[in-house]
Coordinates of C-alpha atoms and ligand atoms in Angstrom, one line a residue:
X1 CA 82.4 34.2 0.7
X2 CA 80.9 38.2 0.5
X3 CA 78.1 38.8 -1.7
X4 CA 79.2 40.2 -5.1
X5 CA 78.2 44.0 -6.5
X6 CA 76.5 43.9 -9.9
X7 CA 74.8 46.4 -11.4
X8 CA 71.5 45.9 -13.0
X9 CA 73.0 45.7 -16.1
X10 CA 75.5 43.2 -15.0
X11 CA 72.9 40.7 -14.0
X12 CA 71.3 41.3 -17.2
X13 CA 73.7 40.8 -19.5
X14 CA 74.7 37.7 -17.3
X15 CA 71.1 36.1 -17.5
X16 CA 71.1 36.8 -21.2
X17 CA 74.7 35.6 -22.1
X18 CA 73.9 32.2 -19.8
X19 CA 71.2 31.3 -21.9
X20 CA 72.0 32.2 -25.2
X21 CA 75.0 30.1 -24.3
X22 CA 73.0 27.0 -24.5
X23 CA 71.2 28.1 -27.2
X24 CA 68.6 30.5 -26.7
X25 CA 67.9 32.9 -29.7
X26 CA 67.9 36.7 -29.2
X27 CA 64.8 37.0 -28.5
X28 CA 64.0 34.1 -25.8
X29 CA 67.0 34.9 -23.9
X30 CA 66.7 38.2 -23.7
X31 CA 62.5 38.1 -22.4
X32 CA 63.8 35.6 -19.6
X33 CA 66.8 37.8 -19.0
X34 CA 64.5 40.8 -18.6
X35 CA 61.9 38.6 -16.0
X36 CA 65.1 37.8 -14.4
X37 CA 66.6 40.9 -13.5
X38 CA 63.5 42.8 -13.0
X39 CA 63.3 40.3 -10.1
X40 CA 66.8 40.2 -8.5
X41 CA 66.8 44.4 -8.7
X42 CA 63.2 44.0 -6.7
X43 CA 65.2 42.4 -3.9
X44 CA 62.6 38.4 -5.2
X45 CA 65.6 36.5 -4.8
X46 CA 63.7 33.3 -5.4
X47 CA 62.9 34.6 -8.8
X48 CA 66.3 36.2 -9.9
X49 CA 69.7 34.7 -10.7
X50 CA 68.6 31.9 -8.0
X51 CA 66.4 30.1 -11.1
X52 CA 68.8 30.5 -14.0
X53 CA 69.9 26.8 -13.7
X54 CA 66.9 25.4 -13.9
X55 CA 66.1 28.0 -17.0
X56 CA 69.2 26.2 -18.4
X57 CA 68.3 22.9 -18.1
X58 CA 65.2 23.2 -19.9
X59 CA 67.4 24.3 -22.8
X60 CA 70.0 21.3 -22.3
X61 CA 67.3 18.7 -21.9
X62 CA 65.3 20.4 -25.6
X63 CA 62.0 20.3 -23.3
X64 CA 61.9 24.2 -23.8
X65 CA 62.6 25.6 -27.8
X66 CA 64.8 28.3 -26.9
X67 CA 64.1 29.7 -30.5
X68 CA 60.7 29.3 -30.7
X69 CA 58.4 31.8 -32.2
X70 CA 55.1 32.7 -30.3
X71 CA 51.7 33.2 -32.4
X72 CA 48.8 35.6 -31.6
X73 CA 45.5 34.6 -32.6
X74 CA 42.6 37.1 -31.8
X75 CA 40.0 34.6 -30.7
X76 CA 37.2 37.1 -30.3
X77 CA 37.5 40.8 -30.2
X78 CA 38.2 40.2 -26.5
X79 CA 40.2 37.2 -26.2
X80 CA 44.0 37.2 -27.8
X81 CA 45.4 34.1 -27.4
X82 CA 49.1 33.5 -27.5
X83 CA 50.9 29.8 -28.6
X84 CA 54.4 29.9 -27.4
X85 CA 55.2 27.0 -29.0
X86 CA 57.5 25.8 -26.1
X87 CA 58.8 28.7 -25.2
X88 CA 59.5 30.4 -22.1
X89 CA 56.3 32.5 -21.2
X90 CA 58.0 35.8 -20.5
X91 CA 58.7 35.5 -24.3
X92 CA 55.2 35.1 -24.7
X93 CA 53.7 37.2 -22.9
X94 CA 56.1 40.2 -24.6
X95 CA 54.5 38.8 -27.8
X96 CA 50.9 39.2 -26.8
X97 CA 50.8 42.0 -24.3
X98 CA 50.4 44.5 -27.1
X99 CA 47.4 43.2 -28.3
X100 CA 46.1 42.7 -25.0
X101 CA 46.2 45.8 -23.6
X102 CA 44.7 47.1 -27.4
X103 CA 41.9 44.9 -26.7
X104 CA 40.8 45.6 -23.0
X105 CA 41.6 49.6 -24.2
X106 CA 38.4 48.9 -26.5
X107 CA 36.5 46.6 -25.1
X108 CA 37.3 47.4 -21.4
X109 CA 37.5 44.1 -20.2
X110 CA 40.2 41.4 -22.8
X111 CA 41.5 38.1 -21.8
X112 CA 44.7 36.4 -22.5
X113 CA 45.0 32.4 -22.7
X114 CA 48.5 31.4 -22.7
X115 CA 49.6 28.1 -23.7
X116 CA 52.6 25.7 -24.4
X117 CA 54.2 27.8 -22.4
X118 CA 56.9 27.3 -19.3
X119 CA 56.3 29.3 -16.2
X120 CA 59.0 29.7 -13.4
X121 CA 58.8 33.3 -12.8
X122 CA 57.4 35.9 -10.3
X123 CA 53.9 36.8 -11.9
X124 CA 54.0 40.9 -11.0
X125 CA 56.7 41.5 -14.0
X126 CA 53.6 40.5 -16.4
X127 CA 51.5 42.8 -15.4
X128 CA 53.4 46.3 -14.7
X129 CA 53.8 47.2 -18.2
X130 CA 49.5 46.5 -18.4
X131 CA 49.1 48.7 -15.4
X132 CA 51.5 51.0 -16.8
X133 CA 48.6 51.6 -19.9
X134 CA 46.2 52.4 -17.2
X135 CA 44.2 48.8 -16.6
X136 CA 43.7 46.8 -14.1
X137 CA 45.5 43.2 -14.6
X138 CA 45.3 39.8 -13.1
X139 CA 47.1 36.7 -13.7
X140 CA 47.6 33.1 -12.5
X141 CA 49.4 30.0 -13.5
X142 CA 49.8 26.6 -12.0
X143 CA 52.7 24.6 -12.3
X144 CA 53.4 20.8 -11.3
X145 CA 51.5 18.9 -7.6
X146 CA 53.3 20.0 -4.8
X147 CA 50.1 21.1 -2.5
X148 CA 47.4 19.1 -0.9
X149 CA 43.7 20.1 -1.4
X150 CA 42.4 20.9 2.2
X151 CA 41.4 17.6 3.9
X152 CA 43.8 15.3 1.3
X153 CA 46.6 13.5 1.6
X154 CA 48.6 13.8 -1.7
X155 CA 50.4 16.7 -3.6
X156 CA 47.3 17.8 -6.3
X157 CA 47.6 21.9 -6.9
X158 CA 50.3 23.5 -7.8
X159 CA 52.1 26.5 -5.3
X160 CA 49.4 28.4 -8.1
X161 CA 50.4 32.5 -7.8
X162 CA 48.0 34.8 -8.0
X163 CA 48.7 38.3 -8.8
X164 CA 46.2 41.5 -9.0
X165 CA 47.7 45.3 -10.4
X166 CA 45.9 48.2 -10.1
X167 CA 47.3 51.6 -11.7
X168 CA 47.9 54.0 -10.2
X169 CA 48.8 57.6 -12.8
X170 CA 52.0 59.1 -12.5
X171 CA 52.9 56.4 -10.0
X172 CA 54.1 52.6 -10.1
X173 CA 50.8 50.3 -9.7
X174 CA 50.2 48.6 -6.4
X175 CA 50.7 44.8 -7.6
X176 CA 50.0 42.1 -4.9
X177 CA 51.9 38.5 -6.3
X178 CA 51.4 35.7 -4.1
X179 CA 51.8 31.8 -4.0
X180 CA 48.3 30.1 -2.9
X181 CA 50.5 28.0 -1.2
X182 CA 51.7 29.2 2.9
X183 CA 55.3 29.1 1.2
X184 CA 56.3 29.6 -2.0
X185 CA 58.0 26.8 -3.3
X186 CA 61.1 28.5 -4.3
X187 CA 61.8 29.9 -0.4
X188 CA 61.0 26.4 1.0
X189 CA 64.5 25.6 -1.5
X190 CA 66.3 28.7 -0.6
X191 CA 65.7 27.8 3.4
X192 CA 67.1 24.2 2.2
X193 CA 70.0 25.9 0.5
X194 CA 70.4 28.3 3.6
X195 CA 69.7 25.2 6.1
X196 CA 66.9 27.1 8.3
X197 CA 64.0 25.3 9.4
X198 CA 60.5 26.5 8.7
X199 CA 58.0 27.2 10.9
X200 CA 55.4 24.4 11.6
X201 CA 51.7 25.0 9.0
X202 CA 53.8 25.2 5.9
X203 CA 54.0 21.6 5.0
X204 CA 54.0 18.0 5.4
X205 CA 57.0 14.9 4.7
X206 CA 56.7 12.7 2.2
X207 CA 54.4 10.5 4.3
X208 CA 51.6 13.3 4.7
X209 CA 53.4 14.3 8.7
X210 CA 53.7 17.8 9.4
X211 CA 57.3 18.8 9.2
X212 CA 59.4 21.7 9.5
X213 CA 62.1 20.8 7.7
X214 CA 62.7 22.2 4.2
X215 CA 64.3 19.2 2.8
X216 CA 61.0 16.6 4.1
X217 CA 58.8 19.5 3.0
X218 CA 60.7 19.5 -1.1
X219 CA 60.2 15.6 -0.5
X220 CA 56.7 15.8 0.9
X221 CA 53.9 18.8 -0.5
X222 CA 53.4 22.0 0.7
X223 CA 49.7 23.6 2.6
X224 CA 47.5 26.0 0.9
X225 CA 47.5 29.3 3.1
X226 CA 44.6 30.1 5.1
X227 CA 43.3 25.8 5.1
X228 CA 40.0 25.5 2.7
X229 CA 39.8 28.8 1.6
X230 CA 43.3 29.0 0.2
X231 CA 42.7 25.4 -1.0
X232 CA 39.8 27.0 -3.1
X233 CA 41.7 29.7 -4.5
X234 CA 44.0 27.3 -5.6
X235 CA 41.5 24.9 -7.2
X236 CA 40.2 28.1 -9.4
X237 CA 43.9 28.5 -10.2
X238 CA 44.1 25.3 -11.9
X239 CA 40.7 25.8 -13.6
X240 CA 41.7 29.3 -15.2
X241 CA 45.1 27.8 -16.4
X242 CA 44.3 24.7 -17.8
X243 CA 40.3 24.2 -18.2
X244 CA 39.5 27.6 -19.2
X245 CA 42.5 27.7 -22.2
X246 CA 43.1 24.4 -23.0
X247 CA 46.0 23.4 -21.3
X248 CA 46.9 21.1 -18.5
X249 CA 46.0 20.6 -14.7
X250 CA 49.3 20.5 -12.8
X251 CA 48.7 16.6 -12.2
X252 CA 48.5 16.8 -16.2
X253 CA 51.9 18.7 -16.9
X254 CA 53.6 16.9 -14.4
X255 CA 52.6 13.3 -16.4
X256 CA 54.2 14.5 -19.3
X257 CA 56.9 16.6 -17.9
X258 CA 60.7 15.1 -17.9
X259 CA 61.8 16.6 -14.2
X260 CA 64.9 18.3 -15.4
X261 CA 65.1 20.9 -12.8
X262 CA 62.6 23.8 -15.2
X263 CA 59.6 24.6 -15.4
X264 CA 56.6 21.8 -17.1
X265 CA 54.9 22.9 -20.4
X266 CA 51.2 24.4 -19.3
X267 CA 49.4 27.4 -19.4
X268 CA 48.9 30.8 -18.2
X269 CA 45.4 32.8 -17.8
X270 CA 45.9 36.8 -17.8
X271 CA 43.1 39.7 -18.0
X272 CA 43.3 43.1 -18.2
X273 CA 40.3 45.6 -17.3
X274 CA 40.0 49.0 -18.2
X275 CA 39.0 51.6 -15.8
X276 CA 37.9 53.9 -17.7
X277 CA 34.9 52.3 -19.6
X278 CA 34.0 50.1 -17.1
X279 CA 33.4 53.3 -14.3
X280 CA 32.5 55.4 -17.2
X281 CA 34.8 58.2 -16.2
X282 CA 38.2 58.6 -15.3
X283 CA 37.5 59.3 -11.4
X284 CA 38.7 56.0 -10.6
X285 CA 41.9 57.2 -10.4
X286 CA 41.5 59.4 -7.7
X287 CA 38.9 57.4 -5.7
X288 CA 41.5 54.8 -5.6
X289 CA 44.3 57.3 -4.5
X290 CA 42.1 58.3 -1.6
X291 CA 41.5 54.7 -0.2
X292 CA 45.2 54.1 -0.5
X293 CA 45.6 57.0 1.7
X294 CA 43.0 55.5 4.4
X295 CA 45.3 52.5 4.4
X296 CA 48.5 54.1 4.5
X297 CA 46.9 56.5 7.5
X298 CA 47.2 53.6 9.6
X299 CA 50.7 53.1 11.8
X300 CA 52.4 49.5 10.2
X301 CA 50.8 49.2 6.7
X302 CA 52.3 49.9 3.3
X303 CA 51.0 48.8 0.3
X304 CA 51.8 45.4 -1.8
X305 CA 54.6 46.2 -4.0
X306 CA 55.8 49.4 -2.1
X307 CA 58.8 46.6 -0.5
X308 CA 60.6 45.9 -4.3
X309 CA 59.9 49.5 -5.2
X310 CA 62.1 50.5 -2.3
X311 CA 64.5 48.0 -3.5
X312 CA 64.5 48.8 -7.4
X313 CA 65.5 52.6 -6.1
X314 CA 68.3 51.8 -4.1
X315 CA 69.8 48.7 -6.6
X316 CA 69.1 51.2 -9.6
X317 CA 71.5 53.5 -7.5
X318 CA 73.7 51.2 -6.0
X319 CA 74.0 48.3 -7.7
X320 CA 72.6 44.4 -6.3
X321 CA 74.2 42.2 -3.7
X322 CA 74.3 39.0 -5.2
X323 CA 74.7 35.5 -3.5
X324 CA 78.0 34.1 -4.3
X325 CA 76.6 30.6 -3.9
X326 CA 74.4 31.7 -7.0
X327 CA 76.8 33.0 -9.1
X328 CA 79.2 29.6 -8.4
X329 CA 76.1 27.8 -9.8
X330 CA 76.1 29.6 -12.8
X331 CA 79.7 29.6 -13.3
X332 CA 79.3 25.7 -12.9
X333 CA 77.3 25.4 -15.6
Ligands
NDP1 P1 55.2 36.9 -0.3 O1 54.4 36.2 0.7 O2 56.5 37.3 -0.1 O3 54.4 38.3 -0.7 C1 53.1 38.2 -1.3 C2 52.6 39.6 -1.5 O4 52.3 40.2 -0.3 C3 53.6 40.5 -2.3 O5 52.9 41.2 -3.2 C4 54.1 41.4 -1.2 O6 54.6 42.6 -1.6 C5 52.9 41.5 -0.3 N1 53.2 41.8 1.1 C6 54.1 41.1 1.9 N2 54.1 41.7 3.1 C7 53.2 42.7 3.1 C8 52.8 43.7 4.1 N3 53.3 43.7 5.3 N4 51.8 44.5 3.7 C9 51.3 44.5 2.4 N5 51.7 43.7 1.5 C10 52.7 42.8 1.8 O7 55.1 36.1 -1.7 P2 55.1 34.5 -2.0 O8 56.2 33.9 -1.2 O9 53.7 34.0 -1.8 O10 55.4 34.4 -3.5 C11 56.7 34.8 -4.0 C12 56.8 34.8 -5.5 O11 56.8 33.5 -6.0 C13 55.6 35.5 -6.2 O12 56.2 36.5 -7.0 C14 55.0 34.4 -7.0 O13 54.5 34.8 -8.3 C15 56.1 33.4 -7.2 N6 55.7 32.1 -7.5 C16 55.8 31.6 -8.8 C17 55.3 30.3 -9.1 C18 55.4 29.8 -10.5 O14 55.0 28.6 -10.7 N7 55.8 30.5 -11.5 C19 54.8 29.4 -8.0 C20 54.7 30.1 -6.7 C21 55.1 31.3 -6.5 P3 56.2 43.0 -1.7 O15 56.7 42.2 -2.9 O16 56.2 44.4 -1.8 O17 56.8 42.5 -0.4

């Protein structure tokens, strides 16, 4: 069957509709919606429509509050920390981002604990609107065990994403979003969808054998890119998410979690720096601008983010191709 033609629109009011469906208020199911189509427009396919299911049956199963009400609590002038209450964290993060970027604005450097929250996004649509106010923005978040420390055996980190924004004035930041993992987690089920095999580093079967089978690999646990040091990044992943803010290790949210198809209850760790007062002038702009251009100089490169750009300006345009197989997923439900 073709792919179908939606407009951006379309897929919003599809996400939004879907989970206000099964209950969702206003609010939840329009942040999610948002996270959503930002990430089918930006070409992320293992971020868009593709996770709408499993955003549903967190709703059917009552795991997630789909009309939960997130609280900020300033914890320090520096520190806002947001409760979601069980809800989805792009619904959180809407709630707190405000304060946030307030807070690094002032004190140049503000952190944002996230917790009793459910993560199953891309992390780069948290940070644009932050890098959009002129700061530089990290976040992470872990999720359940599906990669081995370097030298183990058995599933302990999560895929763990990292993702870094810098601004960049009168131009869309450079954001860099990555899975600590050699695969996210989400394409390793898309090739199983798709039936492709993998190629061979990305993960092992169930019995700790290297594998390039998608299907062994969703049965087995995934490899942290680049061996130990990728294993380490990962490690300070779990730290910042669940040590650092209270919440839970990924072997921690998985104990507790039910395994209906969403996303566990844990945490998310966001910062925001700002430029300005920690340079003490505002030449940071340019000086970045100018080592951008010594990358770009060079034949083959482009810049992190510069690929879903491309792709936002063509689907705003044209509309999105959308998998049919998706859509008769949703349809199912
Ligand atoms: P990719 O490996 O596809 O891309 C990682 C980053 O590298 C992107 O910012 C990408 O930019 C950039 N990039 C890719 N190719 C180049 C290049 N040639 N030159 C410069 N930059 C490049 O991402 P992953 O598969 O690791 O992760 C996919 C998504 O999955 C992420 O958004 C991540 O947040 C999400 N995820 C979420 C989890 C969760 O629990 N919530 C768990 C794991 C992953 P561009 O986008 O422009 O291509």
């Amino acid at each position: 069957m073709a792919n179908q033609l939606m407009s951006v629109a379309e897929i919003h009011d599809l996400a939004k509709s879907t989970l206000s469906k099964f209950g969702a208020d206003d609010a939840n199911a329009g942040a999610v919606a948002d996270t959503i189509t930002m990430a089918e427009r930006d070409g992320c396919l293992s971020h868009g429509l593709f996770r709408l299911p499993g955003y549903v049956a967190t709703l059917k199963s009552g795991k997630v509050d789909g009309n939960a009400k997130p609280t900020v609590k300033s914890l320090a002038p520096a520190v806002v920390q947001v409760d979601g209450h069980n809800c989805f964290a792009p619904h959180a993060l809407q709630a707190g981002r405000v304060a946030l970027i307030e807070a690094a604005k002032t004190c140049g450097i503000a952190v944002m604990p996230m917790i009793r929250v459910h993560h199953f996004a891309a992390l780069w649509p948290d940070l644009e609107e932050i890098c959009d106010n002129g700061l530089a923005a990290f976040s992470c978040v872990n999720y359940k065990p599906s990669v081995i420390p370097a030298g183990g055996k058995k599933a302990l980190y999560g895929t763990n994403p990292i993702a870094f924004g810098w601004p960049r004035p009168g131009k869309s930041p450079m954001i860099f979003d990555m899975a600590t993992s050699v695969m996210a987690r989400g394409e390793v089920g898309i090739a199983a969808r798709e039936g492709h095999t993998l190629k061979e580093g990305v993960g092992v079967d169930a019995d700790g054998n290297p594998t390039t089978d998608p299907n062994e690999i969703l049965k087995g646990a995934l490899l942290a890119f680049g061996g130990y040091k990728g294993s380490s990044i990962s490690m300070m992943v779990e730290l910042l998410s669940a040590a650092m803010i209270g919440e839970s290790f990924s072997f921690e949210a998985a104990e507790r979690d039910i395994a209906d198809g969403g996303p566990p209850q844990g945490g998310q760790f966001v910062f925001a720096i700002n430029p300005s007062l920690v340079r003490g002038n505002e030449d940071w702009a340019d000086h970045a601008e100018g080592f951008f251009d010594k990358i770009y100089e060079q034949d083959g490169t482009r810049l992190p983010g510069d690929r879903r750009y491309e792709n936002r300006a063509k689907h705003d345009q044209q509309g999105v191709e959308v998998s049919p197989i998706v859509l008769e997923k949703i349809a199912a439900l």
